[in-house]
Coordinates of C-alpha atoms in Angstrom, one line a residue:
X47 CA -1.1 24.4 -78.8
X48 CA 1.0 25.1 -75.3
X49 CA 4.5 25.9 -75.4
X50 CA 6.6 24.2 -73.1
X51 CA 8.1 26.7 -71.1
X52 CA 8.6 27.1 -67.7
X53 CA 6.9 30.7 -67.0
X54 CA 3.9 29.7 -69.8
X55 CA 3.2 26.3 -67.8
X56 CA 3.4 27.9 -64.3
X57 CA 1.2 31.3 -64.8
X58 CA -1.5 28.9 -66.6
X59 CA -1.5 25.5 -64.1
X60 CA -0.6 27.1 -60.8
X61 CA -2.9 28.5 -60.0
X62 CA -5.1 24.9 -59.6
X63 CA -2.5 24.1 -57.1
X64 CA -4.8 24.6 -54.2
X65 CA -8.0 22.9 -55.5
X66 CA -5.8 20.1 -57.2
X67 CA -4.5 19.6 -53.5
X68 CA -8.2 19.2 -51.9
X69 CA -9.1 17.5 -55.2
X70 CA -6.8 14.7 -54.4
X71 CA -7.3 14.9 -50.9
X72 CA -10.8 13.6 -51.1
X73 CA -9.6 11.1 -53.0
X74 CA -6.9 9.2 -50.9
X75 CA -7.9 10.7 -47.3
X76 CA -5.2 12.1 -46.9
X77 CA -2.9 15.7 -46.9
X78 CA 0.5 13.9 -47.3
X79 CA -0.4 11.4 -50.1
X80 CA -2.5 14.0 -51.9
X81 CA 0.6 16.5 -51.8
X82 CA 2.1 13.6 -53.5
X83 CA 0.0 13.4 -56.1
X84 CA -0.3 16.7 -56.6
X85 CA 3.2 17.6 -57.3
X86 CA 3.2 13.9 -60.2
X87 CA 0.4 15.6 -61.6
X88 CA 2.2 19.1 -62.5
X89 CA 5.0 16.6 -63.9
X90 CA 3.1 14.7 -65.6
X91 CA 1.3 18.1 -66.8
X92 CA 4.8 19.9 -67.8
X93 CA 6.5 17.1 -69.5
X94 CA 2.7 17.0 -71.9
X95 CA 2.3 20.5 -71.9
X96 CA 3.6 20.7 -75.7
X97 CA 0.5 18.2 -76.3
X98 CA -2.2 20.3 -74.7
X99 CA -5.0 21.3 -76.7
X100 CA -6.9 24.3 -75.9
X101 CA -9.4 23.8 -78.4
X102 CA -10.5 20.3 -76.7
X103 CA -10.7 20.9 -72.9
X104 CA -9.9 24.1 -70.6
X105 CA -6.3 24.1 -68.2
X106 CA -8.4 23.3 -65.2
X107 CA -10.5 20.2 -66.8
X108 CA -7.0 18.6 -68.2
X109 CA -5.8 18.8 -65.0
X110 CA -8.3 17.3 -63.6
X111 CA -8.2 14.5 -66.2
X112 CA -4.2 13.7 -64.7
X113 CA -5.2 14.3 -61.3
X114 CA -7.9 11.9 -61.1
X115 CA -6.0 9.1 -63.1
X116 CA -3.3 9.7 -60.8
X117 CA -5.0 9.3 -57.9
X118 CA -6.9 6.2 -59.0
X119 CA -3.9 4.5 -59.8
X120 CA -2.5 5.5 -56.3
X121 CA -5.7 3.8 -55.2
X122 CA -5.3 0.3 -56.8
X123 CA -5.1 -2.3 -54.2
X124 CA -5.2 0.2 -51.2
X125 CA -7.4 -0.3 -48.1
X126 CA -9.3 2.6 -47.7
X127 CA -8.7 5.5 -44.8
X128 CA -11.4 4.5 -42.4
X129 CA -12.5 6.5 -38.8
X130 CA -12.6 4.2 -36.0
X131 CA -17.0 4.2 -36.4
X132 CA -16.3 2.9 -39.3
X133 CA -14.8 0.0 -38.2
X134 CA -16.8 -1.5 -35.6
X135 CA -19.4 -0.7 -32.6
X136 CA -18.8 1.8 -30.0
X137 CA -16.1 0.4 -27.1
X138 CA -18.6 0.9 -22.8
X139 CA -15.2 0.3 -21.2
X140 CA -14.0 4.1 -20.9
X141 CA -10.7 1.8 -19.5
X142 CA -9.9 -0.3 -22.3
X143 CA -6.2 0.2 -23.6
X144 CA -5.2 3.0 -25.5
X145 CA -3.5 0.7 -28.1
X146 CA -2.8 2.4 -31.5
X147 CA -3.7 0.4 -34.7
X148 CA -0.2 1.3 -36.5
X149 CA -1.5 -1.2 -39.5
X150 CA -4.8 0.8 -40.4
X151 CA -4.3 3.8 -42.8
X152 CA -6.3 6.3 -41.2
X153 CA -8.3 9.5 -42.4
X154 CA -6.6 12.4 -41.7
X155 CA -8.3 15.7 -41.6
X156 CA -7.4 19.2 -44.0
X157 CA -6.2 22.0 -42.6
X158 CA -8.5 24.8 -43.8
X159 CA -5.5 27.2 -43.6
X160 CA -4.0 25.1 -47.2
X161 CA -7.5 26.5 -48.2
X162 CA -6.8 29.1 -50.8
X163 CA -8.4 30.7 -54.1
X164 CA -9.5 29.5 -56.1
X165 CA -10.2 26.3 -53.9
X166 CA -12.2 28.1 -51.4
X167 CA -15.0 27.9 -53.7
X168 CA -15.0 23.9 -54.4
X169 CA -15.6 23.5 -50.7
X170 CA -19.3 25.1 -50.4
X171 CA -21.8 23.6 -49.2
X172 CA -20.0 21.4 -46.3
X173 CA -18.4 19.3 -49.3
X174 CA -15.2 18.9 -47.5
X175 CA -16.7 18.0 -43.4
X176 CA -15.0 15.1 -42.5
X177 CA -18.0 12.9 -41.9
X178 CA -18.7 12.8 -45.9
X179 CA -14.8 12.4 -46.5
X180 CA -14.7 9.3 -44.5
X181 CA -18.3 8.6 -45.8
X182 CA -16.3 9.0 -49.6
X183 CA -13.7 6.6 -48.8
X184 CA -16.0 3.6 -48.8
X185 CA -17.3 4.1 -51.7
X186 CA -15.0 2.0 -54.6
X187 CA -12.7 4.7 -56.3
X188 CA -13.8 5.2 -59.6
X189 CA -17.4 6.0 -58.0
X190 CA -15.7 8.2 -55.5
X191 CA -14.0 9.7 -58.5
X192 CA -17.5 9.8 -60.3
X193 CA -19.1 11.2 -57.6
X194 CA -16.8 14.1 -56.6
X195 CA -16.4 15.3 -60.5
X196 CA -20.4 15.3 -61.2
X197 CA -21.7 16.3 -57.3
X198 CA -19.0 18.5 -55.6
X199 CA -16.9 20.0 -58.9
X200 CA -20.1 19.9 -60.8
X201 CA -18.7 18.8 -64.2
X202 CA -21.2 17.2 -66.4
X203 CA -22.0 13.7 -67.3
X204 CA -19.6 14.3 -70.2
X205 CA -17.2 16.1 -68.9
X206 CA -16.2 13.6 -66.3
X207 CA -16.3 10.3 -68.7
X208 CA -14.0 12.2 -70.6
X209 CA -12.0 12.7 -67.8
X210 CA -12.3 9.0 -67.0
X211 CA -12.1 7.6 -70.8
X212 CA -15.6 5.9 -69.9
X213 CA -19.0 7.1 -71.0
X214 CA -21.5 9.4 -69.9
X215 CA -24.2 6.0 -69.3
X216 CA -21.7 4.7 -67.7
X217 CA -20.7 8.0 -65.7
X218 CA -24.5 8.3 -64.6
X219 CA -25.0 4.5 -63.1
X220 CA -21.8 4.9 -61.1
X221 CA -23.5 8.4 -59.7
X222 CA -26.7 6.5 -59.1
X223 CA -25.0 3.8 -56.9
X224 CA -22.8 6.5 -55.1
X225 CA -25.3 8.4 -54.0
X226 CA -27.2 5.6 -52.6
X227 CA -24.1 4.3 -50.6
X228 CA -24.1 7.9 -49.2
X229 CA -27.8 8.8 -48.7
X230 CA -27.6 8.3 -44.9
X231 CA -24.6 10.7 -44.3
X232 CA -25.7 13.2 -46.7
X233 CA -28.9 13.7 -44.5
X234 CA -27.0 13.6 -41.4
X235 CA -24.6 16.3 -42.8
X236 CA -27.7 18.4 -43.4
X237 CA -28.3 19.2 -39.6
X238 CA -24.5 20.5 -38.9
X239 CA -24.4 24.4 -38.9
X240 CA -22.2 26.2 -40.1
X241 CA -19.1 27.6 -38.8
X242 CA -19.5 31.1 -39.0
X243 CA -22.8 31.0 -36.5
X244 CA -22.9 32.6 -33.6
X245 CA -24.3 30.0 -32.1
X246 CA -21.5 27.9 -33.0
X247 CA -19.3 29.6 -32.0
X248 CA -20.6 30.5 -28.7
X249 CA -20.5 26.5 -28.0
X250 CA -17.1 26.2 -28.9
X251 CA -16.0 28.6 -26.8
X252 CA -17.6 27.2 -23.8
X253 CA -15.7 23.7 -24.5
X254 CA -12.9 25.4 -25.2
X255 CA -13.2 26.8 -21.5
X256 CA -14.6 23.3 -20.0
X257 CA -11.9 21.4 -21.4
X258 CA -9.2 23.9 -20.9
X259 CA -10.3 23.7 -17.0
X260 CA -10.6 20.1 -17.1
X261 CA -14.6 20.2 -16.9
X262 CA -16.2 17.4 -17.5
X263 CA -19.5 18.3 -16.1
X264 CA -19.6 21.6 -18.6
X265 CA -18.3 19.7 -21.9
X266 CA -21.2 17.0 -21.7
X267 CA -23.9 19.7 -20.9
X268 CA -22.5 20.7 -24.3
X269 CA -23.4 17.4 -26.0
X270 CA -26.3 16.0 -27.9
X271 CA -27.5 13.0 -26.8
X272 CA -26.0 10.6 -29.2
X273 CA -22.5 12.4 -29.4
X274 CA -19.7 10.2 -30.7
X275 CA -16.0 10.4 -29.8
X276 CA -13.3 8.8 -31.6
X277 CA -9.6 8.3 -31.3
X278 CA -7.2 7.7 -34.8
X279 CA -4.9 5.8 -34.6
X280 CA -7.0 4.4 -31.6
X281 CA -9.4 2.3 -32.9
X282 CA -11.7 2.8 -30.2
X283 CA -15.0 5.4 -30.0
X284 CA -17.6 5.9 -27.5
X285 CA -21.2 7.2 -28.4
X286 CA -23.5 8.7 -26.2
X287 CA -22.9 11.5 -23.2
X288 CA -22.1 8.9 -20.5
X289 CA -19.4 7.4 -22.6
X290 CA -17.9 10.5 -23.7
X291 CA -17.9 11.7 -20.3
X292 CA -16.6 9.2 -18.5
X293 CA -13.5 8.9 -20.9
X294 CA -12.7 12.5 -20.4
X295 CA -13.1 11.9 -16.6
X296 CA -10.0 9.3 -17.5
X297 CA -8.1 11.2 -19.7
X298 CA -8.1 14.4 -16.9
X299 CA -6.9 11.9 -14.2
X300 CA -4.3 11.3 -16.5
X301 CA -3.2 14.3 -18.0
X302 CA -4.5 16.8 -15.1
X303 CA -6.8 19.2 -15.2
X304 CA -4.5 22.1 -16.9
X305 CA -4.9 22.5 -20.4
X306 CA -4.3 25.0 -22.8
X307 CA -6.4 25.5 -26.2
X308 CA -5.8 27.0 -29.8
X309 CA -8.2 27.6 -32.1
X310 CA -8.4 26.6 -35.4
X311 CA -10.5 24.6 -38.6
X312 CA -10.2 21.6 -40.0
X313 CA -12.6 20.4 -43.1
X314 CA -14.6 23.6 -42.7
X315 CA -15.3 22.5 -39.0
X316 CA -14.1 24.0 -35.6
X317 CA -11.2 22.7 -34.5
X318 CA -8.8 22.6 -31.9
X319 CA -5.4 22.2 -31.2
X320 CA -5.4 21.0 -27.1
X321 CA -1.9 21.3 -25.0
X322 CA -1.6 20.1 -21.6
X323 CA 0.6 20.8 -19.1
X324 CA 4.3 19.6 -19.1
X325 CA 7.1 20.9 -16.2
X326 CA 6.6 24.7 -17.1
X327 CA 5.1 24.2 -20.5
X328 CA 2.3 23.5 -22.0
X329 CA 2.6 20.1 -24.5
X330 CA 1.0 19.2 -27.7
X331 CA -1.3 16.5 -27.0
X332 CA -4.3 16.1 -29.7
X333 CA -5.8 18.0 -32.9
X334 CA -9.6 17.5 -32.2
X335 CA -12.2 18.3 -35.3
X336 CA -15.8 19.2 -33.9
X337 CA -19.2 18.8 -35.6
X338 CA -21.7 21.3 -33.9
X339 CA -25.3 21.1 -35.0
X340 CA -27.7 23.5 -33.5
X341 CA -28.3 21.0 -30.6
X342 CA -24.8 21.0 -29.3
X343 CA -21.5 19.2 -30.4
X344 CA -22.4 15.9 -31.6
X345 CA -19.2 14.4 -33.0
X346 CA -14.9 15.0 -31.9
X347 CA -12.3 13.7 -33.8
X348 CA -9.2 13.5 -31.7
X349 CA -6.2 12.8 -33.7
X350 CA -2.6 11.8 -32.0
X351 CA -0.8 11.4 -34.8
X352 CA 2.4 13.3 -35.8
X353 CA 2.0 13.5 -39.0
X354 CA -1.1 15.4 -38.8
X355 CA 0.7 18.1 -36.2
X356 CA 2.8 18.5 -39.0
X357 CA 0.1 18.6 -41.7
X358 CA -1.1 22.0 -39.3
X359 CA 2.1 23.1 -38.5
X360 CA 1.3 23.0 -34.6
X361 CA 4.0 23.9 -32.4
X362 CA 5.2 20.7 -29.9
X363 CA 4.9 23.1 -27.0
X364 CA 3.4 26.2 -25.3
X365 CA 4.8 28.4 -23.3

């Protein structure tokens, strides 16, 4: 049996910190919330540790087991964390007000730099890309829950209806309908390369000189044809080259043509943090998470929102 002390508890449970964190983050949709739950599951986890049983499931899998309870009772009578796309069709007015939606709980992105081991390795194969996140969120929570134990952490049909006090039949329809719900971004998902290509990252360099030089012309030659821009907490999105190139024609009449960029990832994706020019600074304006497929970008995520500058730890300013 654990002993309940302090040192025992930490060296054995801490190190799950990380992939608890992005665990619970695919969950509930977002950094903040799954912090939260994080830290209620190491309480709840310390004030059972004199209960544990070593013999009847591993530190990692019992954690799991509080983790997901706690974040399906977070869940109970929540809306989910959409994306704009998910909301509605795509806006043709690249004027329409910029009018936050301060009632919708939106998706936030992860910052890859809370990415740590052991969680780096519960992220292969594009399992955290922000497409399939908001894809997840749809999807009822105890199939989302389903779904992320048996398909991303790989646990068995057992494992996981022991970990939600259900059984494995039941564990395996729940898969079956999940999977279907998701079939449509799961093959979509299959044509984004990977971050590490050259290619890649050739591409994002050139937006990242386009946009920093207010470009338009040379960030929708770096399209695909269908490319989709969205706005959280806007709920507008425009697909298409034309679209997306005629709001960025608006947003450089607004904000001038002077723009400083910082590299970074979000979800396993490139990502940028994008200033523009303030008096004799440069000021923080958006955090935008690309999807680049071998055919150019194809999707940007461009979120305003403070809280997620503060989930990245962006400076407000540039000097």
């Amino acid at each position: 049996m654990g002993v309940a002390t302090g040192g025992d508890f930490e060296a054995q449970a801490g190190p799950y910190r990380d992939e608890l964190l992005v665990h619970c983050y695919r969950m509930l949709g977002s950094v903040h919330e799954a912090e939260d739950l994080v830290q209620e599951t190491m309480l709840r986890a310390w004030r059972a540790w004199r209960r544990y049983d070593p013999s009847l499931a591993s530190v990692r899998t019992w954690l799991y087991r509080i983790a997901t309870n706690a974040c399906l009772s977070a869940l109970e009578g929540r809306a989910r964390r959409p994306l704009p796309s998910g909301l509605g069709g795509p806006s043709d007015d690249p004027d329409a007000p910029l009018t936050p939606a301060a009632d919708v709980p939106w998706l936030q992105p992860f910052p890859d730099a809370r990415l740590g081991d052991p969680a780096a390795e519960v992220v292969r194969r594009g399992t955290l890309r922000l497409a399939l996140v908001a894809a997840i969120q749809v999807l009822p929570p105890r199939q989302r829950a389903v779904l992320i134990l048996r398909d991303v952490l790989e646990f068995s049909a057992a494992e996981a209806a022991a970990l939600l006090e259900t059984s494995p039949a039941a564990v395996n329809s729940a898969l079956q309908r999940a999977r279907a719900s998701l079939s449509g971004c799961a093959a979509a998902e299959g044509r984004v390369a990977e971050p590490g290509d050259a290619a890649v990252r050739r591409t994002v360099d050139r937006y990242i000189r386009s946009f920093e030089a207010g470009d338009v012309a040379g960030l929708v030659a770096l399209l695909t044809r269908d490319a989709v821009l969205e706005m959280p907490p806007v709920p507008l999105w425009y697909a298409g080259r034309d679209g997306y190139g005629r709001f960025m024609t608006r947003v450089f009449a607004m904000r001038g043509a002077d723009w400083r960029i910082t590299a970074l990832t979000a979800n396993t994706q490139p990502a940028l943090a994008a200033y523009c020019r303030d008096g004799d600074a440069y000021a923080l304006h958006t955090l935008q998470v690309l999807t680049v497929t071998p055919e150019g970008v194809a999707r940007n995520v461009v979120f305003q929102d403070p809280a997620v500058f503060a989930a990245f730890r962006l400076p407000g300013s540039l000097s």
